């Protein structure tokens, strides 16, 4: 029988898709905890993981991060021996080793992990501490109750600390005030249908699941608050209906948004829905998706030869890091092990794995709050996300590209972009709606030009249309497709006002099955603006399917009167759309697009 992660034999009867069982999750947790032990300081208050990277918060804060995030893993594992060692660290850390919790400082983040771990393991850890240690720890954590967070998911860290301190009897009124304040602030960002923006604006990503849902639902569960659980559990259940579609059949989560080095933290909301009893997923489907993601990363080098989680996606990769990423940052992957709060005899562990959405059938699914279109294909198991409403320019290119997938990363060749005069700028993204097979948006491009974009998807094929307005006549326009590689094929075919220019000075040409010249591995087509708004249309496809029909044979596109678009698929289905000036158009004449 083949060995799975951590040397535990696979079970292909219970888990035909992944081979993984609860024993694998336990073994992975144990191996991750064992691997960090050599890097604890003598007093066990800090965990200084190896490497020359230091986050912008400094080495001391990074050491606290190492303690807090691995403590959370030990808490989910219910490892009493490990918890005894973390108790020693808690005593030393609160005796003056740890930095104070201050406004918008990283210790506020780590305080939430420590508080949640203490709440989850109170009989095993907190209740066994000396009174003096408990008082010092409560006092250190208490600063989180009034520390001002950044206006984003950080608002939930005082909530999490307050939930524990109120339960422990420490300044209950101040603790409850912090809970109420944080939950009220986050409420402003609830966009409906189970989705939150991560702060003001339209920053939608995986933080929805591993932060915006995780902390309120766990707080409601631990507090035994039925009213809160009904609110937040109901939102999580609705969220999971969309979220489950964002995993490829190989287990890969969607590679979009920041903090991707947390990797299989993406599975936390899947388990959480089961824990709360608020999920649309069957038990075997939940485990299939979550174990698929765990295995995806472990099979691709997420853990190094020392057993440590690396800073990256598969293996080490600085492209997915932010300034706040320190050596221990990847250990927020610990959130995935909320799974171990579910008992071994729960159906989520004992039911046979069932197929996930990407395993079952081709699908094109609009997601209204972020104005995304999810496109998955069973033949190759890929999931693509067409982004027509999420933006966070601080973390470009992981927010502002037109599309992302479970199999590709944003490329230095500016994949999935519209470039005006060579500039890929895409800001002030405004959603214009979505339907059964389409999504649309407009954005500000180089020089203040406005681009109104539409994608129509069917199977693995896409029609991409872009109306460029308020750009000087003759402005060069380049439309790019998907980055390819690793057995995937990327194609881009010009359909209207675009062409594939012969350019002997261009980078090496397309690989097998690609169409058009390649710019750093990304196919593209080019055109120029006319005197007035100009519509550009291309066909695109990202696929790993062998023997797929030619892209040009799958769809016919007609442009009518320069503003209408008729899309006809080879199976006889189709749709019509029209670009027109938006209602109440201002001086820059923002255009809109809608089906007709």
Coordinates of C-alpha atoms in Angstrom, one line a residue:
X1 CA 0.0 0.0 0.0
X2 CA 1.5 3.4 -1.0
X3 CA 2.6 5.7 1.8
X4 CA 0.9 9.1 2.1
X5 CA 2.2 12.2 3.9
X6 CA 4.2 11.5 7.0
X7 CA 4.6 7.9 6.0
X8 CA 1.1 6.9 6.9
X9 CA -0.3 4.3 4.4
X10 CA -2.9 5.6 2.0
X11 CA -6.5 4.3 2.2
X12 CA -7.9 4.4 -1.4
X13 CA -11.1 2.6 -0.3
X14 CA -12.2 5.3 2.2
X15 CA -10.5 8.1 0.3
X16 CA -10.4 7.2 -3.4
X17 CA -9.5 10.7 -4.6
X18 CA -6.7 11.6 -2.1
X19 CA -5.8 8.5 -0.1
X20 CA -5.8 10.6 3.0
X21 CA -7.6 9.9 6.3
X22 CA -7.7 11.6 9.7
X23 CA -4.5 9.7 10.6
X24 CA -2.7 11.6 7.9
X25 CA -3.9 15.0 9.2
X26 CA -2.8 14.0 12.7
X27 CA 0.6 12.8 11.5
X28 CA 1.2 16.0 9.4
X29 CA 0.3 18.1 12.5
X30 CA 2.7 16.1 14.6
X31 CA 5.5 16.4 12.1
X32 CA 5.1 20.1 11.7
X33 CA 5.2 20.6 15.5
X34 CA 8.3 18.4 15.9
X35 CA 10.1 20.2 13.1
X36 CA 9.9 23.6 14.8
X37 CA 11.0 22.5 18.3
X38 CA 14.8 22.9 17.6
X39 CA 14.2 26.6 16.8
X40 CA 12.6 27.5 20.2
X41 CA 14.6 29.8 22.5
X42 CA 15.7 28.3 25.8
X43 CA 12.8 29.8 27.6
X44 CA 10.4 28.7 24.8
X45 CA 8.9 32.1 24.4
X46 CA 10.1 32.6 20.8
X47 CA 10.5 30.4 17.8
X48 CA 13.2 31.8 15.5
X49 CA 12.9 29.8 12.3
X50 CA 15.9 29.7 10.0
X51 CA 16.5 31.9 7.0
X52 CA 17.7 35.4 6.3
X53 CA 14.3 36.9 5.8
X54 CA 12.9 39.3 8.4
X55 CA 9.5 40.9 8.2
X56 CA 8.9 44.6 8.4
X57 CA 7.9 44.0 12.1
X58 CA 11.4 42.9 13.1
X59 CA 13.0 39.7 14.4
X60 CA 11.4 39.8 17.9
X61 CA 7.9 40.0 16.5
X62 CA 8.8 37.3 14.0
X63 CA 9.8 35.1 17.0
X64 CA 6.5 35.7 18.7
X65 CA 4.7 34.8 15.4
X66 CA 6.6 31.5 15.5
X67 CA 5.3 30.8 19.0
X68 CA 1.7 31.9 18.4
X69 CA 1.0 30.2 15.1
X70 CA 2.6 26.8 16.2
X71 CA 0.7 27.1 19.5
X72 CA -2.5 27.3 17.5
X73 CA -1.5 24.1 15.7
X74 CA -0.8 22.3 19.0
X75 CA -4.2 23.5 20.3
X76 CA -6.1 22.1 17.4
X77 CA -4.1 18.9 17.8
X78 CA -4.8 18.7 21.5
X79 CA -1.2 17.7 22.1
X80 CA -0.8 17.8 25.9
X81 CA 3.0 17.3 25.8
X82 CA 3.4 20.1 23.3
X83 CA 1.0 22.3 25.3
X84 CA 3.2 21.9 28.4
X85 CA 6.1 23.3 26.5
X86 CA 4.0 26.2 25.2
X87 CA 3.0 26.9 28.8
X88 CA 6.6 27.5 29.7
X89 CA 6.9 29.9 26.8
X90 CA 3.7 31.7 27.9
X91 CA 5.2 32.2 31.3
X92 CA 8.4 33.6 30.0
X93 CA 6.9 35.6 27.2
X94 CA 4.5 37.5 29.4
X95 CA 7.3 38.2 31.9
X96 CA 8.9 40.7 29.6
X97 CA 10.1 38.8 26.5
X98 CA 7.3 39.5 24.2
X99 CA 6.7 43.0 22.6
X100 CA 3.7 44.9 23.8
X101 CA 0.5 44.9 21.8
X102 CA 0.1 48.3 20.3
X103 CA -2.0 50.0 17.7
X104 CA -1.8 48.3 14.3
X105 CA 1.2 46.2 15.4
X106 CA 1.9 42.6 14.5
X107 CA 1.7 41.4 18.1
X108 CA -2.1 42.1 17.9
X109 CA -2.4 39.4 15.2
X110 CA -0.4 36.9 17.2
X111 CA -2.4 37.7 20.4
X112 CA -5.5 36.4 18.6
X113 CA -3.8 33.1 17.9
X114 CA -2.7 32.8 21.5
X115 CA -6.1 33.7 22.9
X116 CA -7.9 31.3 20.6
X117 CA -5.5 28.5 21.5
X118 CA -6.0 29.2 25.2
X119 CA -9.8 29.2 24.8
X120 CA -9.7 25.9 22.8
X121 CA -7.5 24.1 25.4
X122 CA -8.5 25.8 28.6
X123 CA -8.6 22.6 30.8
X124 CA -5.3 21.4 29.3
X125 CA -3.3 24.7 29.5
X126 CA -4.9 27.8 31.0
X127 CA -6.4 26.1 34.0
X128 CA -3.1 24.4 34.9
X129 CA -1.1 27.7 35.0
X130 CA 0.0 29.4 38.2
X131 CA -2.2 32.4 39.2
X132 CA 0.6 34.8 38.6
X133 CA 1.2 33.5 35.0
X134 CA -2.5 33.7 34.3
X135 CA -2.6 37.3 35.5
X136 CA 0.4 38.3 33.5
X137 CA -0.9 36.6 30.4
X138 CA -4.4 38.3 30.8
X139 CA -2.7 41.6 31.3
X140 CA -0.6 41.2 28.2
X141 CA -3.5 40.1 26.1
X142 CA -5.7 42.8 27.6
X143 CA -3.9 45.5 25.6
X144 CA -5.5 44.0 22.5
X145 CA -8.9 45.1 23.7
X146 CA -8.2 48.7 23.0
X147 CA -5.4 48.5 20.4
X148 CA -6.6 49.9 17.1
X149 CA -6.5 47.4 14.3
X150 CA -5.9 48.1 10.6
X151 CA -9.4 48.4 9.0
X152 CA -9.6 44.9 7.6
X153 CA -9.8 41.4 9.0
X154 CA -7.6 42.7 11.8
X155 CA -10.8 44.0 13.4
X156 CA -11.5 40.4 14.4
X157 CA -8.4 40.0 16.5
X158 CA -9.7 42.1 19.5
X159 CA -12.9 40.1 19.1
X160 CA -11.0 36.8 19.4
X161 CA -9.0 38.0 22.4
X162 CA -12.1 39.5 24.0
X163 CA -13.9 36.2 23.7
X164 CA -11.3 34.4 25.6
X165 CA -10.7 37.0 28.3
X166 CA -14.5 37.4 28.9
X167 CA -14.7 33.6 29.4
X168 CA -11.7 33.7 31.7
X169 CA -13.3 36.5 33.8
X170 CA -10.8 39.2 32.9
X171 CA -12.4 42.6 32.7
X172 CA -15.6 41.2 31.2
X173 CA -17.2 44.5 30.3
X174 CA -14.2 45.8 28.4
X175 CA -13.8 42.4 26.7
X176 CA -17.4 42.4 25.6
X177 CA -17.1 46.0 24.3
X178 CA -14.1 44.8 22.2
X179 CA -16.2 42.0 20.8
X180 CA -19.2 44.2 20.0
X181 CA -17.0 46.9 18.4
X182 CA -15.1 44.5 16.2
X183 CA -18.2 42.6 15.0
X184 CA -20.0 45.9 14.3
X185 CA -17.1 47.2 12.2
X186 CA -16.8 44.0 10.1
X187 CA -20.5 44.2 9.4
X188 CA -19.9 47.2 7.2
X189 CA -18.0 45.0 4.8
X190 CA -20.5 42.2 4.4
X191 CA -21.4 42.2 0.7
X192 CA -24.1 39.6 0.8
X193 CA -24.4 36.0 -0.3
X194 CA -21.7 34.9 2.2
X195 CA -18.9 37.3 1.0
X196 CA -17.0 40.0 2.8
X197 CA -14.6 42.6 1.5
X198 CA -11.4 42.5 3.5
X199 CA -11.9 46.1 4.6
X200 CA -13.2 49.1 2.7
X201 CA -13.3 48.8 -1.1
X202 CA -13.5 45.6 -3.0
X203 CA -10.7 43.4 -1.8
X204 CA -12.1 39.9 -2.2
X205 CA -9.9 36.8 -1.7
X206 CA -9.3 33.7 0.5
X207 CA -9.3 35.9 3.6
X208 CA -13.1 35.5 3.4
X209 CA -12.8 32.0 4.6
X210 CA -9.7 31.8 6.8
X211 CA -10.4 35.1 8.6
X212 CA -13.7 36.9 8.0
X213 CA -15.7 33.7 8.6
X214 CA -13.4 31.7 10.8
X215 CA -13.2 34.0 13.8
X216 CA -16.9 35.0 14.1
X217 CA -18.1 31.4 13.7
X218 CA -15.6 30.0 16.2
X219 CA -16.4 32.8 18.6
X220 CA -20.2 32.0 18.3
X221 CA -19.5 28.3 18.7
X222 CA -17.3 28.7 21.8
X223 CA -19.6 31.2 23.4
X224 CA -22.6 29.0 22.8
X225 CA -24.4 32.0 21.3
X226 CA -27.1 30.6 19.1
X227 CA -28.1 33.9 17.6
X228 CA -24.6 34.7 16.5
X229 CA -24.1 31.2 15.2
X230 CA -27.3 31.5 13.2
X231 CA -26.1 34.8 11.6
X232 CA -22.4 33.9 10.9
X233 CA -23.1 30.2 10.3
X234 CA -25.7 31.0 7.7
X235 CA -23.3 33.3 5.9
X236 CA -20.6 30.6 6.0
X237 CA -23.0 28.1 4.5
X238 CA -23.8 30.4 1.7
X239 CA -20.2 31.2 1.1
X240 CA -19.2 27.6 0.9
X241 CA -21.5 27.0 -2.0
X242 CA -19.2 29.3 -4.1
X243 CA -16.0 28.6 -2.3
X244 CA -16.1 24.8 -2.9
X245 CA -15.9 25.6 -6.6
X246 CA -12.5 27.3 -6.2
X247 CA -10.4 24.1 -5.9
X248 CA -9.0 22.2 -8.9
X249 CA -9.3 18.4 -9.2
X250 CA -5.6 18.2 -8.2
X251 CA -6.4 19.9 -4.9
X252 CA -5.0 23.3 -5.9
X253 CA -6.8 26.3 -4.4
X254 CA -7.3 29.4 -6.5
X255 CA -3.9 31.3 -6.8
X256 CA -5.4 34.8 -6.3
X257 CA -5.0 37.4 -3.5
X258 CA -2.4 38.0 -0.9
X259 CA -0.8 35.8 1.9
X260 CA -0.8 32.7 -0.4
X261 CA 2.1 31.3 1.6
X262 CA -0.6 30.2 4.2
X263 CA -1.3 27.5 1.6
X264 CA -3.8 24.9 3.0
X265 CA -5.2 27.4 5.4
X266 CA -7.6 27.6 2.5
X267 CA -9.3 24.5 3.8
X268 CA -10.2 26.0 7.2
X269 CA -13.7 27.2 6.1
X270 CA -14.5 23.8 4.6
X271 CA -14.0 22.1 8.0
X272 CA -15.5 25.0 9.8
X273 CA -18.8 24.6 8.0
X274 CA -19.0 21.0 9.2
X275 CA -18.0 21.9 12.7
X276 CA -20.8 24.5 12.9
X277 CA -23.3 22.3 11.2
X278 CA -23.7 24.9 8.5
X279 CA -22.5 23.6 5.2
X280 CA -24.0 22.7 1.8
X281 CA -21.3 20.0 1.3
X282 CA -21.6 16.3 2.0
X283 CA -19.0 15.0 4.6
X284 CA -17.1 13.0 1.9
X285 CA -17.0 16.1 -0.4
X286 CA -15.6 18.3 2.4
X287 CA -12.8 15.8 3.2
X288 CA -12.1 15.3 -0.5
X289 CA -11.6 19.0 -1.1
X290 CA -9.6 19.6 2.1
X291 CA -7.4 16.6 1.9
X292 CA -6.9 17.3 -1.8
X293 CA -5.4 20.7 -0.9
X294 CA -3.3 19.3 1.9
X295 CA -1.8 16.7 -0.4
X296 CA -1.4 19.2 -3.3
X297 CA 1.1 21.2 -1.3
X298 CA 2.8 18.4 0.6
X299 CA 3.5 16.6 -2.7
X300 CA 5.0 19.8 -4.3
X301 CA 7.6 20.8 -1.8
X302 CA 5.8 23.0 0.7
X303 CA 7.8 21.3 3.5
X304 CA 11.6 21.3 3.2
X305 CA 14.1 18.6 4.2
X306 CA 13.9 19.8 7.8
X307 CA 10.2 19.4 7.9
X308 CA 9.6 23.2 8.0
X309 CA 7.0 25.0 5.9
X310 CA 8.8 27.3 3.5
X311 CA 8.0 30.8 2.4
X312 CA 6.3 30.3 -0.9
X313 CA 3.5 28.4 -2.7
X314 CA 4.9 25.0 -3.8
X315 CA 8.4 25.4 -2.5
X316 CA 10.2 28.7 -1.7
X317 CA 8.9 31.5 -3.8
X318 CA 9.4 35.2 -2.9
X319 CA 6.8 36.3 -5.6
X320 CA 3.9 35.3 -3.2
X321 CA 5.3 37.2 -0.2
X322 CA 4.4 40.5 1.3
X323 CA 6.4 42.8 3.6
X324 CA 4.7 41.3 6.6
X325 CA 5.8 37.8 5.7
X326 CA 8.3 36.5 8.2
X327 CA 10.0 33.1 8.6
X328 CA 7.0 31.7 10.6
X329 CA 4.3 33.3 8.6
X330 CA 3.4 30.1 6.7
X331 CA 2.3 28.5 10.0
X332 CA -1.0 30.2 9.7
X333 CA -1.6 27.1 7.7
X334 CA -2.3 25.8 11.2
X335 CA -5.9 27.0 10.7
X336 CA -6.5 24.0 8.4
X337 CA -6.2 21.8 11.5
X338 CA -9.4 23.1 12.9
X339 CA -10.4 19.8 11.2
X340 CA -9.1 17.9 14.3
X341 CA -11.8 19.5 16.5
X342 CA -14.1 17.1 14.7
X343 CA -14.1 13.8 16.5
X344 CA -12.7 10.7 14.8
X345 CA -16.1 9.1 14.5
X346 CA -17.7 12.1 12.7
X347 CA -19.0 11.3 9.3
X348 CA -16.5 13.8 7.8
X349 CA -13.8 11.3 8.7
X350 CA -15.7 8.0 8.2
X351 CA -17.7 8.7 5.0
X352 CA -16.1 7.8 1.7
X353 CA -14.7 10.7 -0.3
X354 CA -17.1 12.1 -2.8
X355 CA -16.2 14.2 -5.9
X356 CA -15.8 17.9 -5.7
X357 CA -17.4 20.4 -8.1
X358 CA -14.4 20.3 -10.5
X359 CA -14.6 16.5 -10.6
X360 CA -18.2 16.3 -11.5
X361 CA -19.0 18.4 -14.6
X362 CA -18.0 21.5 -16.6
X363 CA -19.5 24.6 -15.0
X364 CA -19.6 28.4 -15.4
X365 CA -20.8 30.0 -12.2
X366 CA -21.2 33.7 -11.5
X367 CA -20.3 34.9 -8.0
X368 CA -22.3 38.1 -7.4
X369 CA -20.6 40.0 -4.5
X370 CA -17.1 40.1 -6.0
X371 CA -18.5 39.9 -9.5
X372 CA -16.5 36.9 -10.5
X373 CA -17.1 34.2 -13.0
X374 CA -15.8 30.7 -12.1
X375 CA -15.2 28.4 -15.0
X376 CA -14.2 24.8 -14.4
X377 CA -13.7 21.9 -16.8
X378 CA -13.9 18.2 -15.8
X379 CA -11.6 16.9 -18.5
X380 CA -8.5 18.7 -17.0
X381 CA -9.7 19.6 -13.5
X382 CA -8.8 23.3 -14.0
X383 CA -10.7 26.1 -12.4
X384 CA -10.5 29.7 -13.7
X385 CA -11.6 32.8 -12.0
X386 CA -12.5 35.8 -14.2
X387 CA -12.1 38.9 -12.1
X388 CA -14.6 41.7 -12.8
X389 CA -14.9 43.3 -9.4
X390 CA -12.0 42.6 -6.9
X391 CA -9.2 45.1 -6.5
X392 CA -6.5 45.8 -4.0
X393 CA -3.7 47.8 -5.8
X394 CA -1.4 47.3 -2.8
X395 CA -1.0 43.7 -3.7
X396 CA -1.1 43.8 -7.5
X397 CA -0.7 41.6 -9.5
X398 CA -2.7 39.2 -7.3
X399 CA -5.9 41.3 -7.5
X400 CA -6.0 43.4 -10.6
X401 CA -5.5 40.8 -13.4
X402 CA -8.6 39.9 -15.5
X403 CA -8.3 36.2 -14.6
X404 CA -6.6 33.7 -12.3
X405 CA -6.7 29.9 -12.1
X406 CA -5.8 27.0 -9.9
X407 CA -2.9 26.1 -12.2
X408 CA -1.3 29.4 -13.1
X409 CA 0.4 32.3 -11.4
X410 CA 0.5 35.9 -12.5
X411 CA 3.3 36.3 -15.0
X412 CA 5.9 39.0 -15.4
X413 CA 4.6 39.0 -19.0
X414 CA 1.4 40.6 -17.9
X415 CA -0.9 37.7 -18.5
X416 CA -4.7 38.4 -18.6
X417 CA -4.3 42.1 -19.1
X418 CA -5.2 44.9 -21.5
X419 CA -2.2 47.1 -22.1
X420 CA -2.5 50.6 -23.5
X421 CA 0.7 52.0 -24.9
X422 CA 2.5 49.1 -23.1
X423 CA 1.0 50.1 -19.7
X424 CA -1.0 47.3 -17.9
X425 CA -2.7 49.6 -15.4
X426 CA -6.1 48.5 -14.2
X427 CA -7.5 50.6 -11.3
X428 CA -10.9 51.8 -10.1
X429 CA -12.5 48.5 -11.1
X430 CA -16.2 48.8 -11.2
X431 CA -18.5 45.7 -11.5
X432 CA -21.1 45.9 -14.2
X433 CA -22.8 42.6 -13.4
X434 CA -22.7 38.9 -14.2
X435 CA -25.0 36.2 -15.5
X436 CA -25.1 32.5 -16.2
X437 CA -22.0 32.6 -18.5
X438 CA -20.7 36.2 -18.4
X439 CA -19.2 38.9 -16.3
X440 CA -18.4 42.5 -17.0
X441 CA -16.6 45.5 -15.5
X442 CA -15.0 48.7 -16.4
X443 CA -11.7 50.2 -15.1
X444 CA -9.3 53.1 -15.5
X445 CA -6.3 52.3 -17.7
X446 CA -3.2 54.3 -18.7
X447 CA -3.6 58.0 -19.3
X448 CA -7.1 58.0 -17.8
X449 CA -8.7 55.9 -20.5
X450 CA -11.6 53.8 -19.6
X451 CA -11.9 50.1 -20.6
X452 CA -15.2 48.3 -20.4
X453 CA -14.6 44.5 -20.4
X454 CA -16.8 41.5 -20.9
X455 CA -16.0 37.8 -20.7
X456 CA -18.3 35.0 -21.9
X457 CA -17.3 31.5 -21.0
X458 CA -18.3 28.0 -22.3
X459 CA -16.4 24.8 -21.4
X460 CA -12.8 25.9 -21.5
X461 CA -13.3 28.6 -24.1
X462 CA -13.7 32.3 -23.5
X463 CA -14.7 35.3 -25.5
X464 CA -13.0 38.5 -24.2
X465 CA -14.2 41.9 -25.4
X466 CA -12.8 45.2 -24.4
X467 CA -14.2 48.6 -25.3
X468 CA -11.5 51.3 -25.0
X469 CA -12.7 54.8 -24.6
X470 CA -11.0 58.2 -24.1
X471 CA -7.7 57.1 -25.5
X472 CA -6.0 59.2 -28.2
X473 CA -6.5 57.7 -31.7
X474 CA -3.7 55.4 -32.6
X475 CA -3.0 54.2 -29.1
X476 CA -1.4 50.8 -29.2
X477 CA -3.5 48.1 -27.5
X478 CA -2.3 44.7 -26.5
X479 CA -4.6 42.0 -25.2
X480 CA -2.9 39.1 -23.4
X481 CA -4.0 35.6 -22.6
X482 CA -3.0 33.0 -19.9
X483 CA 0.5 32.1 -18.8
X484 CA 1.1 28.5 -19.8
X485 CA 3.5 25.7 -18.8
X486 CA 3.5 22.5 -16.8
X487 CA 1.4 20.6 -19.3
X488 CA -1.1 23.4 -19.9
X489 CA -1.8 25.1 -23.2
X490 CA -2.6 28.8 -23.5
X491 CA -4.2 30.1 -26.7
X492 CA -5.3 33.6 -27.8
X493 CA -7.0 34.2 -31.2
X494 CA -7.8 37.7 -32.5
X495 CA -11.5 38.0 -33.4
X496 CA -12.1 41.8 -34.0
X497 CA -9.8 44.8 -34.4
X498 CA -6.8 42.7 -33.3
X499 CA -4.1 40.9 -35.1
X500 CA -1.1 38.8 -34.4
X501 CA 1.8 40.9 -35.7
X502 CA 4.9 39.3 -37.2
X503 CA 7.7 40.4 -34.9
X504 CA 11.1 38.8 -35.3
X505 CA 12.4 40.7 -32.3
X506 CA 9.7 39.2 -30.0
X507 CA 10.6 36.6 -27.3
X508 CA 10.6 32.9 -28.3
X509 CA 7.4 31.9 -30.0
X510 CA 4.5 29.9 -28.7
X511 CA 4.8 26.4 -27.5
X512 CA 2.9 23.4 -28.9
X513 CA -0.8 24.3 -29.2
X514 CA -0.4 27.9 -28.4
X515 CA -1.6 30.6 -30.8
X516 CA 0.1 33.9 -31.4
X517 CA 3.4 35.3 -30.4
X518 CA 4.4 34.8 -26.8
X519 CA 5.6 37.6 -24.4
X520 CA 7.4 35.9 -21.5
X521 CA 5.3 32.8 -22.2
X522 CA 2.0 34.7 -22.6
X523 CA 0.2 34.8 -26.0
X524 CA -1.0 38.2 -27.1
X525 CA -2.7 40.1 -30.0
X526 CA -2.4 43.8 -30.8
X527 CA -4.4 46.6 -32.3
X528 CA -4.8 50.4 -32.2
X529 CA -7.6 52.7 -31.1
X530 CA -9.7 54.5 -33.7
X531 CA -11.1 58.0 -33.4
X532 CA -13.6 57.2 -30.7
X533 CA -14.4 54.2 -28.5
X534 CA -13.0 51.1 -30.1
X535 CA -14.0 47.5 -29.5
X536 CA -11.4 44.7 -29.4
X537 CA -12.4 41.1 -29.2
X538 CA -10.3 37.9 -28.7
X539 CA -10.9 34.2 -28.1
X540 CA -8.9 32.7 -25.3
X541 CA -8.4 29.3 -23.7
X542 CA -6.4 27.7 -20.9
X543 CA -6.5 23.9 -21.0
X544 CA -4.7 20.8 -20.1
X545 CA -7.0 18.5 -22.1
X546 CA -5.4 16.3 -24.7
X547 CA -7.1 16.3 -28.1
X548 CA -9.3 19.3 -27.3
X549 CA -11.1 20.7 -30.4
X550 CA -9.6 23.7 -32.1
X551 CA -10.5 26.9 -30.3
X552 CA -11.7 28.6 -33.6
X553 CA -14.2 25.7 -34.1
X554 CA -15.8 26.2 -30.8
X555 CA -17.3 29.7 -31.2
X556 CA -18.3 32.3 -33.7
X557 CA -18.2 36.0 -32.8
X558 CA -19.8 38.8 -34.8
X559 CA -19.5 42.5 -34.0
X560 CA -22.6 44.5 -35.0
X561 CA -22.5 48.3 -35.5
X562 CA -19.3 48.5 -33.6
X563 CA -21.1 48.1 -30.3
X564 CA -23.1 44.9 -30.4
X565 CA -21.5 41.4 -29.8
X566 CA -23.1 38.2 -30.9
X567 CA -21.5 35.0 -29.5
X568 CA -22.6 31.6 -30.9
X569 CA -21.1 28.4 -29.5
X570 CA -20.7 25.2 -31.5
X571 CA -23.4 23.4 -29.5
X572 CA -26.0 25.9 -30.7
X573 CA -26.2 28.1 -27.6
X574 CA -25.2 31.7 -27.6
X575 CA -25.9 35.2 -26.3
X576 CA -25.9 38.8 -27.5
X577 CA -24.5 41.8 -25.7
X578 CA -24.3 45.6 -26.3
X579 CA -21.9 48.2 -25.2
X580 CA -23.5 51.6 -24.5
X581 CA -22.8 54.8 -22.5
X582 CA -23.8 54.3 -18.9
X583 CA -26.8 56.1 -17.4
X584 CA -25.8 59.5 -16.1
X585 CA -22.5 59.4 -18.0
X586 CA -20.0 62.0 -16.8
X587 CA -17.5 63.9 -18.9
X588 CA -15.3 60.8 -19.3
X589 CA -18.3 58.8 -20.7
X590 CA -18.1 55.6 -18.7
X591 CA -19.5 52.8 -20.9
X592 CA -21.5 49.8 -19.7
X593 CA -22.3 46.4 -21.2
X594 CA -25.3 44.1 -20.8
X595 CA -26.9 41.2 -22.4
X596 CA -29.7 41.9 -24.9

